[in-house]
CSV table of C-alpha atoms and ligand atoms in Angstrom, one decimal:
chain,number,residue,atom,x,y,z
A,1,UNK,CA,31.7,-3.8,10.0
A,2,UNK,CA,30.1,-2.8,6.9
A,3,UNK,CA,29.9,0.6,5.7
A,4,UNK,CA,26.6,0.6,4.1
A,5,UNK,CA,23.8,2.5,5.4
A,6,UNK,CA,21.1,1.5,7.9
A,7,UNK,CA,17.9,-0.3,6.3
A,8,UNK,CA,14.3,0.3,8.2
A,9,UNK,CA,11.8,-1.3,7.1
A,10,UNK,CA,7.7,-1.4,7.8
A,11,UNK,CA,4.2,-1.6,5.7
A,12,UNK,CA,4.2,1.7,5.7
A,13,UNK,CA,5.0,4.9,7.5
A,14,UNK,CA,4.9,3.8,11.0
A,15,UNK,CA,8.5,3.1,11.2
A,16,UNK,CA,9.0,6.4,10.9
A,17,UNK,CA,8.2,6.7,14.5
A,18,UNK,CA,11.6,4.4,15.3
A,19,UNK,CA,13.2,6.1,12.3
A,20,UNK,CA,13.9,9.5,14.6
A,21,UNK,CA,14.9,7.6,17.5
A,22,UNK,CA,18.1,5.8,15.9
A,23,UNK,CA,18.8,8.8,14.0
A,24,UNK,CA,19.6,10.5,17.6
A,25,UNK,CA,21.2,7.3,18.1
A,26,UNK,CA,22.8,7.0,14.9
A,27,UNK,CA,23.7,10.5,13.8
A,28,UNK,CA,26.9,9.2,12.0
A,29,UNK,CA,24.8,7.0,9.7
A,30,UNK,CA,22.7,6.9,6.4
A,31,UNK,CA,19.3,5.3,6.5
A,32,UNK,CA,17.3,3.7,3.6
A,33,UNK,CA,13.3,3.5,4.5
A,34,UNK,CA,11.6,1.2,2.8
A,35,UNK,CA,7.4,1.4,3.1
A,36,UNK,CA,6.6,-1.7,1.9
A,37,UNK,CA,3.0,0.0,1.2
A,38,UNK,CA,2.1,-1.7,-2.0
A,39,UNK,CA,1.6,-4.6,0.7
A,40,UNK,CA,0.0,-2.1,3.2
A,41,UNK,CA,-1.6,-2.9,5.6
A,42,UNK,CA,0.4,-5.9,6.6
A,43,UNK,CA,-2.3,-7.0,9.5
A,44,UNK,CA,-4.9,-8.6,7.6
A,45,UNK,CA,-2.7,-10.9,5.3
A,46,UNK,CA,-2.5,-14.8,5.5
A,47,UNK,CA,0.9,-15.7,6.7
A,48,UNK,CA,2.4,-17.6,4.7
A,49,UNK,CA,2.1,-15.4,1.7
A,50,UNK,CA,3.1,-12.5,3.8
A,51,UNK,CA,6.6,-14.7,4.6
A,52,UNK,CA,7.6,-15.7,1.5
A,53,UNK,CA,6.8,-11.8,0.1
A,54,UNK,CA,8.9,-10.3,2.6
A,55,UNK,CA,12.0,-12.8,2.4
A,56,UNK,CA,11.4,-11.8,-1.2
A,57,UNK,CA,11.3,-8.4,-0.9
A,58,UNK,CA,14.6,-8.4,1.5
A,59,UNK,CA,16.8,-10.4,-1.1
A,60,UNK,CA,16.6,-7.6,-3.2
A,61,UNK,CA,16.7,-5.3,-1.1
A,62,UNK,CA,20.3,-6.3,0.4
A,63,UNK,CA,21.4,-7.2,-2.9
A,64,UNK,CA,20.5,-3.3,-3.8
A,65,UNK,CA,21.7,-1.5,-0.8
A,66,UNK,CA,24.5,-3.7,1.1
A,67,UNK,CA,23.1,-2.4,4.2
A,68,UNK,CA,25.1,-2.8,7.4
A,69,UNK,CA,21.8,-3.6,9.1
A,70,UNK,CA,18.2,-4.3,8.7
A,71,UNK,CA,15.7,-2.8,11.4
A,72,UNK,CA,11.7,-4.2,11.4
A,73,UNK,CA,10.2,-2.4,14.0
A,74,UNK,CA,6.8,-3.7,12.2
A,75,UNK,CA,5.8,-6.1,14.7
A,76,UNK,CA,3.3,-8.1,12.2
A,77,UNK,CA,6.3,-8.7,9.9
A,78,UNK,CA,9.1,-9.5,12.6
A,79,UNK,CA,6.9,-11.8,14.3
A,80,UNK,CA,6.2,-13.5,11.8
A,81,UNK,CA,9.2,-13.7,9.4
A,82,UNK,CA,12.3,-12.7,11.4
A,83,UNK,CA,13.5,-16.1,12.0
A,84,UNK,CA,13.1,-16.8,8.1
A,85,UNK,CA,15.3,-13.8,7.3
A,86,UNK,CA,17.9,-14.5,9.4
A,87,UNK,CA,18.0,-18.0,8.1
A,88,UNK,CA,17.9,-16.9,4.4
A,89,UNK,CA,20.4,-14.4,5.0
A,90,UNK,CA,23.0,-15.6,8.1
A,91,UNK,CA,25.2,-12.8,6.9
A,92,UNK,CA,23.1,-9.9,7.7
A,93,UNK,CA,22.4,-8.9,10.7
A,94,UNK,CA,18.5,-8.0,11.8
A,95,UNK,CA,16.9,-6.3,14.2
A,96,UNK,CA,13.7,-7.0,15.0
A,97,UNK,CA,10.8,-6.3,17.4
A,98,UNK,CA,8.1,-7.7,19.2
A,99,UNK,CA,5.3,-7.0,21.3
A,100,UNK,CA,6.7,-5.2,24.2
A,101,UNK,CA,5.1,-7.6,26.6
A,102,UNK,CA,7.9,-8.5,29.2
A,103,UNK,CA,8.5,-4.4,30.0
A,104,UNK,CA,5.0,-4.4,30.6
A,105,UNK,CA,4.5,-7.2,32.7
A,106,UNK,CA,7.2,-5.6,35.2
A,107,UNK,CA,6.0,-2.1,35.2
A,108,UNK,CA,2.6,-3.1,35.9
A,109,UNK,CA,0.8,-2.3,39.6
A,110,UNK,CA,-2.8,-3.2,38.7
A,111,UNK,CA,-1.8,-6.6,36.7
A,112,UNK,CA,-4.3,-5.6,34.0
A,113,UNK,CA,-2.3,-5.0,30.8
A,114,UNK,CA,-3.2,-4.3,27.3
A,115,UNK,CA,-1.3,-5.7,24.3
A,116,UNK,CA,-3.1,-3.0,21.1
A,117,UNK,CA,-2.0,-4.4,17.8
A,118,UNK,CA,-3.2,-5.3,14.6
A,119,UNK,CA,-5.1,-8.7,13.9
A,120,UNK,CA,-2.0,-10.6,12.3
A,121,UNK,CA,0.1,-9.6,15.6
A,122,UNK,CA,-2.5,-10.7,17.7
A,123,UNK,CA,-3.1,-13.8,15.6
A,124,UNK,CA,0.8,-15.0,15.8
A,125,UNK,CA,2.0,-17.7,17.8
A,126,UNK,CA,5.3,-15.3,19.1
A,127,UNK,CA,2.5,-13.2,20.5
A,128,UNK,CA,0.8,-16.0,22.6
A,129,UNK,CA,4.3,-17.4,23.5
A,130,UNK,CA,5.9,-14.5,25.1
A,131,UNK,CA,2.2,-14.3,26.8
A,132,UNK,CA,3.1,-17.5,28.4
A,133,UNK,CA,6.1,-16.3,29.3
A,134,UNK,CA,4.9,-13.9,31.1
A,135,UNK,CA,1.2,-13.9,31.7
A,136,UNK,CA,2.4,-15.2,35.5
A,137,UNK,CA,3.2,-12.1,36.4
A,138,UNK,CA,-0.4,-10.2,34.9
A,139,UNK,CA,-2.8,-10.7,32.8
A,140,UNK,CA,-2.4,-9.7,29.3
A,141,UNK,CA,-5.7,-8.5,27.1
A,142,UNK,CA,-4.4,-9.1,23.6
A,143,UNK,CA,-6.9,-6.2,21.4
A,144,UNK,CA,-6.3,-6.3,17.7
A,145,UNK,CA,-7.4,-3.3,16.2
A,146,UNK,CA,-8.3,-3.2,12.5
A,147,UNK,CA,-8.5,0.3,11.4
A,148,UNK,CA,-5.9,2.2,13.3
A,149,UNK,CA,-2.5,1.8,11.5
A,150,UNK,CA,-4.9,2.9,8.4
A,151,UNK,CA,-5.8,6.0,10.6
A,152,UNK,CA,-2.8,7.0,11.9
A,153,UNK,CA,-1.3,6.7,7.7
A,154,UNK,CA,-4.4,9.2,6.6
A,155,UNK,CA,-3.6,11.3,10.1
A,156,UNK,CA,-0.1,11.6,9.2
A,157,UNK,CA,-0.6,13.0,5.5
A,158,UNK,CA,-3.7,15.0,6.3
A,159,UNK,CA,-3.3,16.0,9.8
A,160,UNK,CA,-7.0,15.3,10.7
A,161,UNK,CA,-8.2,12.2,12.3
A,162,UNK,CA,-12.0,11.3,13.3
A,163,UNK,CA,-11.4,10.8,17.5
A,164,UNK,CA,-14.6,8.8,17.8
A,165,UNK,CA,-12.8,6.1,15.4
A,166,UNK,CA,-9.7,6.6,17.7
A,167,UNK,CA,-11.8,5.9,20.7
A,168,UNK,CA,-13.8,2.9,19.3
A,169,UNK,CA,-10.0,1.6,18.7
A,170,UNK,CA,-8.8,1.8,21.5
A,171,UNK,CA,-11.8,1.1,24.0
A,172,UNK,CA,-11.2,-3.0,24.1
A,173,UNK,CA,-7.9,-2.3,26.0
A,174,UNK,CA,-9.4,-0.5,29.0
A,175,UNK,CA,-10.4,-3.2,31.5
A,176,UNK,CA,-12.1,-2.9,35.2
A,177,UNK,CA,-11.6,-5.9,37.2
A,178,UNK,CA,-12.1,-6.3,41.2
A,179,UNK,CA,-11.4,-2.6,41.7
A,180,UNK,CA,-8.4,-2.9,39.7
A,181,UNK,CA,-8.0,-1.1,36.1
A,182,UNK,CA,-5.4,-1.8,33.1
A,183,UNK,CA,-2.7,0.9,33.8
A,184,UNK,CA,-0.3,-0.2,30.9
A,185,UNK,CA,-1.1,-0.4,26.9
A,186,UNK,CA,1.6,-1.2,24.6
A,187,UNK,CA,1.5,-0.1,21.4
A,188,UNK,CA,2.7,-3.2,19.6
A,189,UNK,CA,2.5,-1.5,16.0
A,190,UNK,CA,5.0,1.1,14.5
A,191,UNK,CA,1.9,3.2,13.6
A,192,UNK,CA,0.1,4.1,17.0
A,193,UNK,CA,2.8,6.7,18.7
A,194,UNK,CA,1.9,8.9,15.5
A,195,UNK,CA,-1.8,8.8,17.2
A,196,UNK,CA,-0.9,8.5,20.9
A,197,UNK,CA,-2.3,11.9,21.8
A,198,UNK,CA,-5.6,11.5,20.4
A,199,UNK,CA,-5.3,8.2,22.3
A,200,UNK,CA,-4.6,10.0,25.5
A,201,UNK,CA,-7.1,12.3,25.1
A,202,UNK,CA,-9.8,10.0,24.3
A,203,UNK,CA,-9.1,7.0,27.1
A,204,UNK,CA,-11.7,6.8,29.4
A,205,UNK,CA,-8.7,6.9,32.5
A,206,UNK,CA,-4.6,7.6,32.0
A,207,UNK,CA,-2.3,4.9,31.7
A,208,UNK,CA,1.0,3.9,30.2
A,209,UNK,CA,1.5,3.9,26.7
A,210,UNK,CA,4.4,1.7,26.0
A,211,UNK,CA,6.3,2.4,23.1
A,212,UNK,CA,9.6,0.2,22.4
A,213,UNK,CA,10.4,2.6,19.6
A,214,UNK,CA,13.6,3.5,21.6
A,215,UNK,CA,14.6,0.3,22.8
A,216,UNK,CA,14.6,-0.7,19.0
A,217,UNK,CA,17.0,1.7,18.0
A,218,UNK,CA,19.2,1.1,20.8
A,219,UNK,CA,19.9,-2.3,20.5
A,220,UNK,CA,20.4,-1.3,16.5
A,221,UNK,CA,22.9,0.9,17.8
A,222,UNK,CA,24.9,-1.4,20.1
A,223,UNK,CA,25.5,-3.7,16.7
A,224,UNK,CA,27.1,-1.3,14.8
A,225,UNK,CA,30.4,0.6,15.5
A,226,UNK,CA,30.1,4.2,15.5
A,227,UNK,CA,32.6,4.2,12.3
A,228,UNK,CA,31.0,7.3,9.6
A,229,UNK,CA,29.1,5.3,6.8
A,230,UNK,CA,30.8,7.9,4.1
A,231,UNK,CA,30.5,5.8,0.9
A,232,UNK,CA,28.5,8.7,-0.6
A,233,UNK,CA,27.1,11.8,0.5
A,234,UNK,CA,23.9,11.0,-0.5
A,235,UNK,CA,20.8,12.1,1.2
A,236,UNK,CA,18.6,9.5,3.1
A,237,UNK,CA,16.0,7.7,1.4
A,238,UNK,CA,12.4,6.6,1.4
A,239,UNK,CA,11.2,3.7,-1.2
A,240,UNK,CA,7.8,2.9,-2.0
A,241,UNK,CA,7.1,-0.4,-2.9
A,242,UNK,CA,3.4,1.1,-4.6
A,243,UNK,CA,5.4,3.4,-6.8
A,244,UNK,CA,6.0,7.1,-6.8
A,245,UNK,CA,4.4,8.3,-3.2
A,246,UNK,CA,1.7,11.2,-3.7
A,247,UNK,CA,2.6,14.8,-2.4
A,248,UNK,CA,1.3,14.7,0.9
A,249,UNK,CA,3.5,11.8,1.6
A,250,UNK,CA,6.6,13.5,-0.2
A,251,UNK,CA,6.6,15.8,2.2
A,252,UNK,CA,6.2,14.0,5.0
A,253,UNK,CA,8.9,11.7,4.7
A,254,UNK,CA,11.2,15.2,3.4
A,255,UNK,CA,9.9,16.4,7.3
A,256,UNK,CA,11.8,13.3,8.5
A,257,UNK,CA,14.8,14.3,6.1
A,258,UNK,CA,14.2,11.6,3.3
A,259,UNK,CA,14.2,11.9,-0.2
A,260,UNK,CA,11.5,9.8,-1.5
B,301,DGL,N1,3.3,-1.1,11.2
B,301,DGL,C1,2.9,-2.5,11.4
B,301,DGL,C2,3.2,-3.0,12.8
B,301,DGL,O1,4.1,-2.5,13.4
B,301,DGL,C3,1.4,-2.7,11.1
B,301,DGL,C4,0.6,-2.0,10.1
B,301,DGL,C5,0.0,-2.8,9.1
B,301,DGL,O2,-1.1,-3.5,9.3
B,301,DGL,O3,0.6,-2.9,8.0
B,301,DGL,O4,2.7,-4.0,13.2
């Protein structure tokens, strides 16, 4: 097993939210974020350009950093373009995600579950697959939500977010049907845990907010032998595709122990 360190990868800051879960995983190991947020926000680009940038971006990115693993918890990139990099690159291992769909379906009582992601996730053909997989056991109300990754960016630098916006968001996934209402949502984008209080706060009734940010890290974890990555000692680090990142975000990733 490679010694190199651990590379996570989103638009933006989002997967920081899986970031602190495979670092309790992971203690033993070195992590390289990369924000890919000269790109951000990943949900309203055309697909094929958003493949060939990304399978772009990763070749020098491994050439770089001889990772032991990639990890893209951002759903709009791995369902579109983890099959891609694991054909470009059959030597590196990669962990992806997808929209936590299957969990949901079995948890559910009502049968009325919520899929809240941005509009390329909804838009992808992995997405309305794995609803077919599963949309036996419930039904599945796919909600693509164009402004809250961008919130929950501005929400993590400021610390202020408007909750109406937060509401308006979130609203399409609450559903009332025959006397039954959703009772699962599953945040299917690395951004929302950031805002899942406000989100709880503002829902018209409680439910389940899924979050597979745990389940990512764990199966990252199960790939790698627990061998120290001791190459050097060199702190963790963020990269910005845009470019030096601003104060604000400086010391938010140094909050998560990066250097940016
Ligand atoms: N973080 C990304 C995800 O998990 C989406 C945010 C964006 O639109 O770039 O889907």
């Amino acid at each position: 097993m490679s010694a190199g360190p651990v590379l996570l990868f989103d638009s933006g800051i989002g997967g920081l939210t899986v970031l602190r879960e495979a670092r309790v995983l992971m203690p033993e190991r070195r992590f390289v974020y990369v924000a890919d947020n000269a790109a951000f926000p990943y949900g309203d680009w055309e697909e094929e350009a958003l493949r060939e940038r990304i399978v772009g971006l990763f070749g020098a990115l491994i050439r770089e950093h001889k990772p032991a693993l990639c990890m893209i918890p951002c759903n709009t990139a791995s369902t579109l373009v983890l099959g891609d990099l694991r054909t470009t690159f059959p030597d590196m291992q990669f962990v992806g995600t997808v929209p936590a769909i299957k969990p949901a379906a079995e948890r559910t009582c009502s049968g009325l579950v919520s899929v809240l992601a941005t509009p390329g996730t909804v838009k992808r053909q992995y997405t309305r697959d794995l609803i077919a997989q599963w949309g036996a056991r419930c039904e599945v109300n796919l909600v693509g939500s164009v402004r809250l990754a961008a919130l929950a960016e501005v929400y993590m630098r400021n610390g202020f977010v408007e909750e109406d916006a937060v509401r308006a968001e979130i609203e399409p996934c609450f559903v009332e049907k025959g006397g039954r209402r959703t009772d699962i949502v599953v945040l299917a984008c690395t951004h929302y845990p950031f805002l899942v209080n406000r989100m709880r706060k503002t829902a018209p009734w409680p439910v389940d907010w899924l979050d597979p940010a745990e389940a990512i890290a764990r199966r990252a974890a199960s790939l790698l032998s627990a061998s120290r990555d001791d190459r050097d000692a060199s702190a963790d680090r963020a990269i910005f595709t845009a470019g030096p990142p601003d104060a604000a975000t400086r010391s938010l990733v140094r909050g998560f122990g990066l250097q940016a």
